[in-house]
């Protein structure tokens, strides 16, 4: 009997689906059943619009374009490892398309962050839909093809990008607070083992994420924060921000070795209003809810909201109420994605410029922290304030843990924050 038109259509559709499944590395070979692996973000840098002072120096920035005929070499440290990786490039703040001519990945010399040289023979070309070049549309991000590269946890990766025509605008997407040295050189040097004479900048540009194909047991913890999480006061090229030190601790224990840490922080960022980068309520979907593998979220932000509000009783009462409502919104939206949310108390800033003579901002900080501890809005509380404040003067940081401005911590202080996070919350 001849097959009916419906039978033929079903058979054709099944064949097409089988072909799609067979090319998906996150599924078992030739099977429609999900495999034991999935994609997980292992590194991220919150995209921002580059301020004029953080644009690449001349000759890499012109009057109407940036990175023309330029090689950009950057290093980053992944958290958890995997057998395949893919990159994400962001043009979130571009007002023109971003053309990527060539992209390569390699391992840096001696495994060092901030190294300009790569290990000979380790370089590989990145493709996008099978092509060696690609264009990131205005406001969009672009995910590369998966590539085979066995990465262990805490591996430093080198990503080298060449832009032949550059971006025909000064609206460049970046993460200025990289605390990691990058390199700029005229011409296509993506295959070069070193970049002697290259211009050094301590910023990340264009690159926003690295994902790995990892076992299903691998999950990610996202952290929403400001400069205290972005690492102001930490050591350039040492990866000793508190999220870095937290990951170093977690990866030494079998129960937490498969936990990725995603640092979604930026200096000057705020919960309620735009500052350096969009406010937390605006960026929550982009920076947390859309990130692959995220099952937990740490919220450690709000001090810039208090510090930039007028030091009057009315203004501080308003910002306190608004912060508490915003925290509730973050929790509700994260819970809708089955993400547990942990709230961190805000650190003291006595002696900093945020500290006003009448103590209005300190009163607001105390009110916010009291609510975080007692309201049971969050699934757990991380009492960072108690960990680093001076017992003899609780409105100030311990002198030995702060960097000199009485707001930001030094690497030892960031180590205290990392040690305060119970590993059991992240298993």
GROMACS .gro file of C-alpha atoms in nm:
model
  427
    1UNK     CA    1   0.000   0.000   0.000
    2UNK     CA    2   0.132   0.347  -0.091
    3UNK     CA    3   0.208   0.576   0.205
    4UNK     CA    4  -0.043   0.852   0.261
    5UNK     CA    5   0.054   1.217   0.233
    6UNK     CA    6   0.028   1.250   0.613
    7UNK     CA    7   0.251   0.943   0.669
    8UNK     CA    8   0.515   1.085   0.433
    9UNK     CA    9   0.505   1.422   0.610
   10UNK     CA   10   0.552   1.258   0.951
   11UNK     CA   11   0.843   1.052   0.819
   12UNK     CA   12   1.008   1.357   0.665
   13UNK     CA   13   0.966   1.558   0.985
   14UNK     CA   14   1.110   1.274   1.195
   15UNK     CA   15   1.412   1.250   0.966
   16UNK     CA   16   1.472   1.625   0.995
   17UNK     CA   17   1.444   1.618   1.372
   18UNK     CA   18   1.686   1.325   1.392
   19UNK     CA   19   1.937   1.523   1.189
   20UNK     CA   20   1.902   1.821   1.421
   21UNK     CA   21   1.944   1.608   1.731
   22UNK     CA   22   2.252   1.439   1.592
   23UNK     CA   23   2.427   1.774   1.545
   24UNK     CA   24   2.347   1.902   1.894
   25UNK     CA   25   2.646   1.836   2.125
   26UNK     CA   26   2.425   1.869   2.432
   27UNK     CA   27   2.232   1.556   2.337
   28UNK     CA   28   2.336   1.196   2.312
   29UNK     CA   29   2.474   1.100   1.972
   30UNK     CA   30   2.186   1.029   1.738
   31UNK     CA   31   1.928   1.029   2.018
   32UNK     CA   32   1.637   1.259   2.106
   33UNK     CA   33   1.696   1.192   2.476
   34UNK     CA   34   1.889   1.471   2.655
   35UNK     CA   35   2.241   1.363   2.738
   36UNK     CA   36   2.424   1.385   3.069
   37UNK     CA   37   2.587   1.713   2.964
   38UNK     CA   38   2.465   2.069   2.922
   39UNK     CA   39   2.602   2.416   2.851
   40UNK     CA   40   2.706   2.618   3.153
   41UNK     CA   41   2.846   2.969   3.172
   42UNK     CA   42   3.193   2.948   3.325
   43UNK     CA   43   3.308   3.309   3.288
   44UNK     CA   44   3.131   3.637   3.230
   45UNK     CA   45   3.194   4.010   3.230
   46UNK     CA   46   2.899   4.247   3.261
   47UNK     CA   47   2.868   4.447   2.935
   48UNK     CA   48   2.880   4.826   2.968
   49UNK     CA   49   2.894   5.126   2.739
   50UNK     CA   50   3.259   5.230   2.732
   51UNK     CA   51   3.313   5.574   2.883
   52UNK     CA   52   3.538   5.813   2.685
   53UNK     CA   53   3.820   5.770   2.937
   54UNK     CA   54   3.811   5.391   2.899
   55UNK     CA   55   3.813   5.377   2.519
   56UNK     CA   56   4.128   5.230   2.361
   57UNK     CA   57   4.409   5.488   2.339
   58UNK     CA   58   4.523   5.641   2.010
   59UNK     CA   59   4.568   5.520   1.742
   60UNK     CA   60   4.308   5.255   1.825
   61UNK     CA   61   4.029   5.511   1.872
   62UNK     CA   62   3.961   5.767   1.601
   63UNK     CA   63   3.707   6.044   1.572
   64UNK     CA   64   3.429   5.822   1.441
   65UNK     CA   65   3.552   5.463   1.474
   66UNK     CA   66   3.736   5.233   1.710
   67UNK     CA   67   3.968   4.931   1.676
   68UNK     CA   68   4.023   4.974   1.302
   69UNK     CA   69   4.280   4.721   1.168
   70UNK     CA   70   4.339   4.617   1.528
   71UNK     CA   71   4.430   4.293   1.703
   72UNK     CA   72   4.292   4.267   2.057
   73UNK     CA   73   4.439   3.995   2.281
   74UNK     CA   74   4.265   3.928   2.612
   75UNK     CA   75   4.299   3.672   2.890
   76UNK     CA   76   4.036   3.547   3.128
   77UNK     CA   77   4.010   3.274   3.389
   78UNK     CA   78   3.726   3.026   3.356
   79UNK     CA   79   3.578   2.876   3.671
   80UNK     CA   80   3.449   2.525   3.603
   81UNK     CA   81   3.587   2.320   3.315
   82UNK     CA   82   3.447   2.114   3.029
   83UNK     CA   83   3.524   1.931   2.707
   84UNK     CA   84   3.387   2.189   2.463
   85UNK     CA   85   3.360   2.566   2.479
   86UNK     CA   86   3.194   2.851   2.299
   87UNK     CA   87   3.233   3.227   2.324
   88UNK     CA   88   2.980   3.509   2.337
   89UNK     CA   89   3.057   3.852   2.195
   90UNK     CA   90   2.839   4.147   2.292
   91UNK     CA   91   2.740   4.456   2.097
   92UNK     CA   92   2.485   4.550   2.362
   93UNK     CA   93   2.567   4.920   2.349
   94UNK     CA   94   2.679   4.949   1.989
   95UNK     CA   95   2.482   5.175   1.757
   96UNK     CA   96   2.644   5.015   1.451
   97UNK     CA   97   2.711   4.649   1.363
   98UNK     CA   98   3.031   4.500   1.508
   99UNK     CA   99   3.234   4.308   1.243
  100UNK     CA  100   3.467   4.038   1.378
  101UNK     CA  101   3.720   3.941   1.111
  102UNK     CA  102   3.911   3.664   1.290
  103UNK     CA  103   3.893   3.517   1.641
  104UNK     CA  104   4.130   3.261   1.794
  105UNK     CA  105   4.160   3.096   2.133
  106UNK     CA  106   4.479   2.966   2.289
  107UNK     CA  107   4.646   2.900   2.620
  108UNK     CA  108   4.861   3.181   2.762
  109UNK     CA  109   5.229   3.135   2.827
  110UNK     CA  110   5.285   2.981   3.172
  111UNK     CA  111   4.907   2.984   3.224
  112UNK     CA  112   4.924   3.346   3.342
  113UNK     CA  113   4.645   3.601   3.336
  114UNK     CA  114   4.757   3.914   3.153
  115UNK     CA  115   5.020   3.735   2.944
  116UNK     CA  116   5.076   3.860   2.588
  117UNK     CA  117   5.237   3.535   2.470
  118UNK     CA  118   5.056   3.208   2.403
  119UNK     CA  119   5.172   2.848   2.425
  120UNK     CA  120   5.307   2.751   2.081
  121UNK     CA  121   5.067   2.525   1.894
  122UNK     CA  122   4.773   2.588   2.128
  123UNK     CA  123   4.591   2.839   1.906
  124UNK     CA  124   4.265   2.746   1.735
  125UNK     CA  125   4.037   2.944   1.508
  126UNK     CA  126   3.685   3.022   1.629
  127UNK     CA  127   3.398   2.991   1.382
  128UNK     CA  128   3.045   3.127   1.367
  129UNK     CA  129   2.793   2.913   1.179
  130UNK     CA  130   3.093   2.751   1.012
  131UNK     CA  131   3.246   3.080   0.899
  132UNK     CA  132   3.568   3.238   1.017
  133UNK     CA  133   3.422   3.589   1.040
  134UNK     CA  134   3.093   3.727   1.164
  135UNK     CA  135   2.906   4.048   1.241
  136UNK     CA  136   2.732   4.116   1.572
  137UNK     CA  137   2.413   4.316   1.506
  138UNK     CA  138   2.332   4.636   1.691
  139UNK     CA  139   2.234   4.563   2.051
  140UNK     CA  140   2.284   4.189   2.008
  141UNK     CA  141   2.522   3.916   2.117
  142UNK     CA  142   2.674   3.643   1.905
  143UNK     CA  143   2.751   3.287   2.017
  144UNK     CA  144   3.037   3.103   1.848
  145UNK     CA  145   3.029   2.745   1.725
  146UNK     CA  146   3.128   2.486   1.986
  147UNK     CA  147   3.491   2.384   1.969
  148UNK     CA  148   3.676   2.092   2.121
  149UNK     CA  149   3.910   2.217   2.391
  150UNK     CA  150   3.950   2.036   2.720
  151UNK     CA  151   3.950   2.299   2.993
  152UNK     CA  152   4.018   2.228   3.357
  153UNK     CA  153   3.870   2.442   3.633
  154UNK     CA  154   4.049   2.774   3.682
  155UNK     CA  155   4.223   2.757   3.343
  156UNK     CA  156   4.333   3.091   3.200
  157UNK     CA  157   4.228   3.129   2.836
  158UNK     CA  158   4.358   3.371   2.572
  159UNK     CA  159   4.111   3.513   2.319
  160UNK     CA  160   4.255   3.712   2.028
  161UNK     CA  161   4.026   3.911   1.799
  162UNK     CA  162   4.108   4.099   1.481
  163UNK     CA  163   3.879   4.370   1.343
  164UNK     CA  164   3.979   4.472   0.990
  165UNK     CA  165   3.736   4.763   0.959
  166UNK     CA  166   3.680   4.819   1.330
  167UNK     CA  167   3.350   4.942   1.466
  168UNK     CA  168   3.234   5.254   1.278
  169UNK     CA  169   3.124   5.428   1.597
  170UNK     CA  170   3.257   5.511   1.943
  171UNK     CA  171   2.970   5.324   2.109
  172UNK     CA  172   3.189   5.032   2.215
  173UNK     CA  173   3.072   4.754   2.448
  174UNK     CA  174   3.324   4.662   2.717
  175UNK     CA  175   3.394   4.580   3.078
  176UNK     CA  176   3.642   4.844   3.197
  177UNK     CA  177   3.703   4.697   3.543
  178UNK     CA  178   3.878   4.384   3.421
  179UNK     CA  179   4.174   4.402   3.663
  180UNK     CA  180   4.344   4.209   3.381
  181UNK     CA  181   4.587   4.334   3.118
  182UNK     CA  182   4.485   4.319   2.750
  183UNK     CA  183   4.691   4.403   2.440
  184UNK     CA  184   4.625   4.611   2.129
  185UNK     CA  185   4.832   4.603   1.810
  186UNK     CA  186   4.777   4.734   1.457
  187UNK     CA  187   4.737   4.462   1.193
  188UNK     CA  188   4.623   4.101   1.204
  189UNK     CA  189   4.831   3.920   1.466
  190UNK     CA  190   4.579   3.658   1.574
  191UNK     CA  191   4.821   3.375   1.492
  192UNK     CA  192   5.128   3.537   1.649
  193UNK     CA  193   5.279   3.365   1.952
  194UNK     CA  194   5.357   3.700   2.114
  195UNK     CA  195   5.276   4.067   2.061
  196UNK     CA  196   5.600   4.255   2.131
  197UNK     CA  197   5.549   4.630   2.154
  198UNK     CA  198   5.170   4.599   2.189
  199UNK     CA  199   4.979   4.867   2.380
  200UNK     CA  200   4.858   4.749   2.720
  201UNK     CA  201   4.517   4.834   2.867
  202UNK     CA  202   4.351   4.700   3.180
  203UNK     CA  203   4.007   4.656   3.023
  204UNK     CA  204   3.805   4.384   2.851
  205UNK     CA  205   3.633   4.471   2.523
  206UNK     CA  206   3.363   4.294   2.319
  207UNK     CA  207   3.383   3.955   2.492
  208UNK     CA  208   3.108   3.889   2.746
  209UNK     CA  209   3.088   3.513   2.815
  210UNK     CA  210   3.254   3.174   2.791
  211UNK     CA  211   3.040   2.859   2.814
  212UNK     CA  212   3.152   2.499   2.853
  213UNK     CA  213   2.978   2.172   2.782
  214UNK     CA  214   2.987   2.005   3.122
  215UNK     CA  215   2.815   1.726   3.316
  216UNK     CA  216   2.457   1.788   3.425
  217UNK     CA  217   2.580   1.808   3.782
  218UNK     CA  218   2.768   2.128   3.694
  219UNK     CA  219   2.576   2.442   3.793
  220UNK     CA  220   2.648   2.813   3.812
  221UNK     CA  221   2.616   3.077   4.082
  222UNK     CA  222   2.562   3.432   3.955
  223UNK     CA  223   2.662   3.731   4.166
  224UNK     CA  224   2.500   4.073   4.127
  225UNK     CA  225   2.732   4.339   4.262
  226UNK     CA  226   2.917   4.668   4.234
  227UNK     CA  227   3.286   4.757   4.267
  228UNK     CA  228   3.322   4.543   4.580
  229UNK     CA  229   3.246   4.237   4.367
  230UNK     CA  230   3.408   4.370   4.049
  231UNK     CA  231   3.727   4.377   4.255
  232UNK     CA  232   3.836   4.734   4.315
  233UNK     CA  233   4.134   4.702   4.548
  234UNK     CA  234   4.224   4.355   4.421
  235UNK     CA  235   4.551   4.278   4.241
  236UNK     CA  236   4.574   4.324   3.865
  237UNK     CA  237   4.623   3.986   3.691
  238UNK     CA  238   4.603   3.795   4.023
  239UNK     CA  239   4.234   3.699   4.018
  240UNK     CA  240   4.192   3.767   4.389
  241UNK     CA  241   3.849   3.932   4.391
  242UNK     CA  242   3.620   3.767   4.645
  243UNK     CA  243   3.431   3.562   4.378
  244UNK     CA  244   3.770   3.435   4.254
  245UNK     CA  245   3.878   3.339   4.604
  246UNK     CA  246   3.540   3.175   4.664
  247UNK     CA  247   3.587   2.960   4.355
  248UNK     CA  248   3.942   2.869   4.458
  249UNK     CA  249   3.798   2.739   4.783
  250UNK     CA  250   3.506   2.554   4.625
  251UNK     CA  251   3.710   2.370   4.364
  252UNK     CA  252   3.924   2.200   4.629
  253UNK     CA  253   3.622   2.004   4.760
  254UNK     CA  254   3.449   1.728   4.559
  255UNK     CA  255   3.100   1.844   4.660
  256UNK     CA  256   3.152   2.193   4.517
  257UNK     CA  257   3.419   2.140   4.249
  258UNK     CA  258   3.156   2.152   3.972
  259UNK     CA  259   3.023   2.497   4.063
  260UNK     CA  260   3.081   2.785   3.821
  261UNK     CA  261   3.100   3.140   3.958
  262UNK     CA  262   2.970   3.422   3.737
  263UNK     CA  263   3.079   3.770   3.842
  264UNK     CA  264   2.808   4.003   3.712
  265UNK     CA  265   2.933   4.319   3.881
  266UNK     CA  266   3.051   4.663   3.777
  267UNK     CA  267   3.200   4.952   3.968
  268UNK     CA  268   2.945   5.222   4.045
  269UNK     CA  269   2.649   4.998   3.964
  270UNK     CA  270   2.321   5.048   4.149
  271UNK     CA  271   2.006   4.847   4.216
  272UNK     CA  272   1.752   5.119   4.145
  273UNK     CA  273   1.901   5.367   3.899
  274UNK     CA  274   2.144   5.350   3.610
  275UNK     CA  275   2.500   5.444   3.694
  276UNK     CA  276   2.796   5.264   3.544
  277UNK     CA  277   2.591   5.011   3.354
  278UNK     CA  278   2.216   4.959   3.377
  279UNK     CA  279   2.048   4.919   3.715
  280UNK     CA  280   2.003   4.571   3.859
  281UNK     CA  281   1.630   4.555   3.796
  282UNK     CA  282   1.693   4.634   3.429
  283UNK     CA  283   1.983   4.393   3.382
  284UNK     CA  284   1.853   4.097   3.582
  285UNK     CA  285   1.714   3.912   3.279
  286UNK     CA  286   2.025   3.971   3.068
  287UNK     CA  287   2.289   3.903   3.333
  288UNK     CA  288   2.128   3.627   3.539
  289UNK     CA  289   1.804   3.475   3.416
  290UNK     CA  290   1.931   3.416   3.060
  291UNK     CA  291   2.266   3.275   3.167
  292UNK     CA  292   2.308   2.902   3.113
  293UNK     CA  293   2.324   2.671   3.414
  294UNK     CA  294   2.244   2.930   3.683
  295UNK     CA  295   2.068   2.777   3.984
  296UNK     CA  296   2.170   3.023   4.259
  297UNK     CA  297   2.208   3.398   4.283
  298UNK     CA  298   2.395   3.613   4.535
  299UNK     CA  299   2.275   3.975   4.565
  300UNK     CA  300   2.542   4.202   4.716
  301UNK     CA  301   2.447   4.549   4.605
  302UNK     CA  302   2.284   4.866   4.735
  303UNK     CA  303   2.562   5.071   4.892
  304UNK     CA  304   2.584   5.299   4.585
  305UNK     CA  305   2.210   5.361   4.599
  306UNK     CA  306   2.244   5.478   4.960
  307UNK     CA  307   2.568   5.666   4.898
  308UNK     CA  308   2.439   5.866   4.600
  309UNK     CA  309   2.103   5.958   4.756
  310UNK     CA  310   2.087   6.289   4.940
  311UNK     CA  311   2.193   6.269   5.304
  312UNK     CA  312   1.853   6.378   5.432
  313UNK     CA  313   1.606   6.176   5.642
  314UNK     CA  314   1.344   6.186   5.364
  315UNK     CA  315   1.581   6.080   5.085
  316UNK     CA  316   1.736   5.801   5.288
  317UNK     CA  317   1.398   5.673   5.404
  318UNK     CA  318   1.287   5.664   5.040
  319UNK     CA  319   1.596   5.482   4.913
  320UNK     CA  320   1.565   5.229   5.197
  321UNK     CA  321   1.203   5.151   5.113
  322UNK     CA  322   1.282   5.131   4.743
  323UNK     CA  323   1.576   4.897   4.800
  324UNK     CA  324   1.371   4.657   5.009
  325UNK     CA  325   1.101   4.648   4.742
  326UNK     CA  326   1.363   4.590   4.474
  327UNK     CA  327   1.516   4.299   4.663
  328UNK     CA  328   1.170   4.144   4.676
  329UNK     CA  329   1.133   4.188   4.301
  330UNK     CA  330   1.468   4.020   4.236
  331UNK     CA  331   1.368   3.722   4.448
  332UNK     CA  332   1.026   3.685   4.282
  333UNK     CA  333   1.172   3.699   3.933
  334UNK     CA  334   1.456   3.459   4.014
  335UNK     CA  335   1.226   3.210   4.187
  336UNK     CA  336   1.016   3.199   3.870
  337UNK     CA  337   1.325   3.045   3.707
  338UNK     CA  338   1.388   2.806   4.000
  339UNK     CA  339   1.690   3.009   4.110
  340UNK     CA  340   1.759   3.034   4.483
  341UNK     CA  341   1.858   3.382   4.600
  342UNK     CA  342   2.102   3.466   4.880
  343UNK     CA  343   2.119   3.820   5.014
  344UNK     CA  344   2.443   3.975   5.145
  345UNK     CA  345   2.445   4.256   5.399
  346UNK     CA  346   2.600   4.589   5.299
  347UNK     CA  347   2.947   4.679   5.424
  348UNK     CA  348   3.029   4.979   5.647
  349UNK     CA  349   3.156   5.299   5.484
  350UNK     CA  350   3.245   5.512   5.786
  351UNK     CA  351   3.536   5.738   5.687
  352UNK     CA  352   3.447   5.730   5.316
  353UNK     CA  353   3.291   6.017   5.123
  354UNK     CA  354   2.957   5.835   5.147
  355UNK     CA  355   2.970   5.891   5.524
  356UNK     CA  356   2.768   6.204   5.615
  357UNK     CA  357   2.812   6.394   5.945
  358UNK     CA  358   2.456   6.334   6.061
  359UNK     CA  359   2.478   5.961   5.993
  360UNK     CA  360   2.167   5.951   5.772
  361UNK     CA  361   2.324   5.711   5.522
  362UNK     CA  362   2.459   5.489   5.801
  363UNK     CA  363   2.108   5.470   5.946
  364UNK     CA  364   1.977   5.363   5.605
  365UNK     CA  365   2.249   5.097   5.575
  366UNK     CA  366   2.160   4.962   5.919
  367UNK     CA  367   1.791   4.953   5.829
  368UNK     CA  368   1.861   4.765   5.504
  369UNK     CA  369   2.087   4.515   5.679
  370UNK     CA  370   1.837   4.457   5.957
  371UNK     CA  371   1.570   4.381   5.698
  372UNK     CA  372   1.801   4.147   5.503
  373UNK     CA  373   1.875   3.953   5.823
  374UNK     CA  374   1.519   3.934   5.957
  375UNK     CA  375   1.263   3.964   5.679
  376UNK     CA  376   1.321   3.614   5.539
  377UNK     CA  377   1.286   3.742   5.187
  378UNK     CA  378   1.606   3.571   5.075
  379UNK     CA  379   1.659   3.196   5.079
  380UNK     CA  380   1.970   3.254   5.292
  381UNK     CA  381   2.166   3.549   5.428
  382UNK     CA  382   2.541   3.611   5.392
  383UNK     CA  383   2.641   3.850   5.671
  384UNK     CA  384   2.934   4.020   5.500
  385UNK     CA  385   2.892   4.327   5.721
  386UNK     CA  386   2.956   4.129   6.039
  387UNK     CA  387   3.255   3.954   5.883
  388UNK     CA  388   3.458   4.266   5.798
  389UNK     CA  389   3.338   4.546   6.028
  390UNK     CA  390   3.549   4.672   6.315
  391UNK     CA  391   3.398   4.538   6.641
  392UNK     CA  392   3.525   4.846   6.823
  393UNK     CA  393   3.364   5.080   6.566
  394UNK     CA  394   3.097   4.887   6.371
  395UNK     CA  395   3.029   5.171   6.127
  396UNK     CA  396   3.381   5.123   5.987
  397UNK     CA  397   3.568   4.840   5.818
  398UNK     CA  398   3.850   4.665   5.998
  399UNK     CA  399   4.154   4.881   5.912
  400UNK     CA  400   4.366   4.584   5.804
  401UNK     CA  401   4.106   4.471   5.549
  402UNK     CA  402   4.038   4.795   5.361
  403UNK     CA  403   4.234   4.945   5.073
  404UNK     CA  404   4.257   5.299   5.208
  405UNK     CA  405   3.928   5.462   5.110
  406UNK     CA  406   3.723   5.295   5.387
  407UNK     CA  407   3.484   5.151   5.130
  408UNK     CA  408   3.674   4.892   4.926
  409UNK     CA  409   3.860   4.588   5.054
  410UNK     CA  410   4.211   4.463   4.986
  411UNK     CA  411   4.276   4.100   4.880
  412UNK     CA  412   4.281   3.988   5.244
  413UNK     CA  413   3.943   4.151   5.301
  414UNK     CA  414   3.804   3.988   4.990
  415UNK     CA  415   3.932   3.658   5.126
  416UNK     CA  416   3.724   3.711   5.439
  417UNK     CA  417   3.411   3.764   5.226
  418UNK     CA  418   3.485   3.447   5.029
  419UNK     CA  419   3.528   3.247   5.350
  420UNK     CA  420   3.194   3.377   5.481
  421UNK     CA  421   2.993   3.197   5.211
  422UNK     CA  422   2.889   2.853   5.341
  423UNK     CA  423   2.988   2.588   5.088
  424UNK     CA  424   2.669   2.398   5.171
  425UNK     CA  425   2.462   2.670   5.002
  426UNK     CA  426   2.641   2.611   4.673
  427UNK     CA  427   2.642   2.232   4.649
   0.00000   0.00000   0.00000
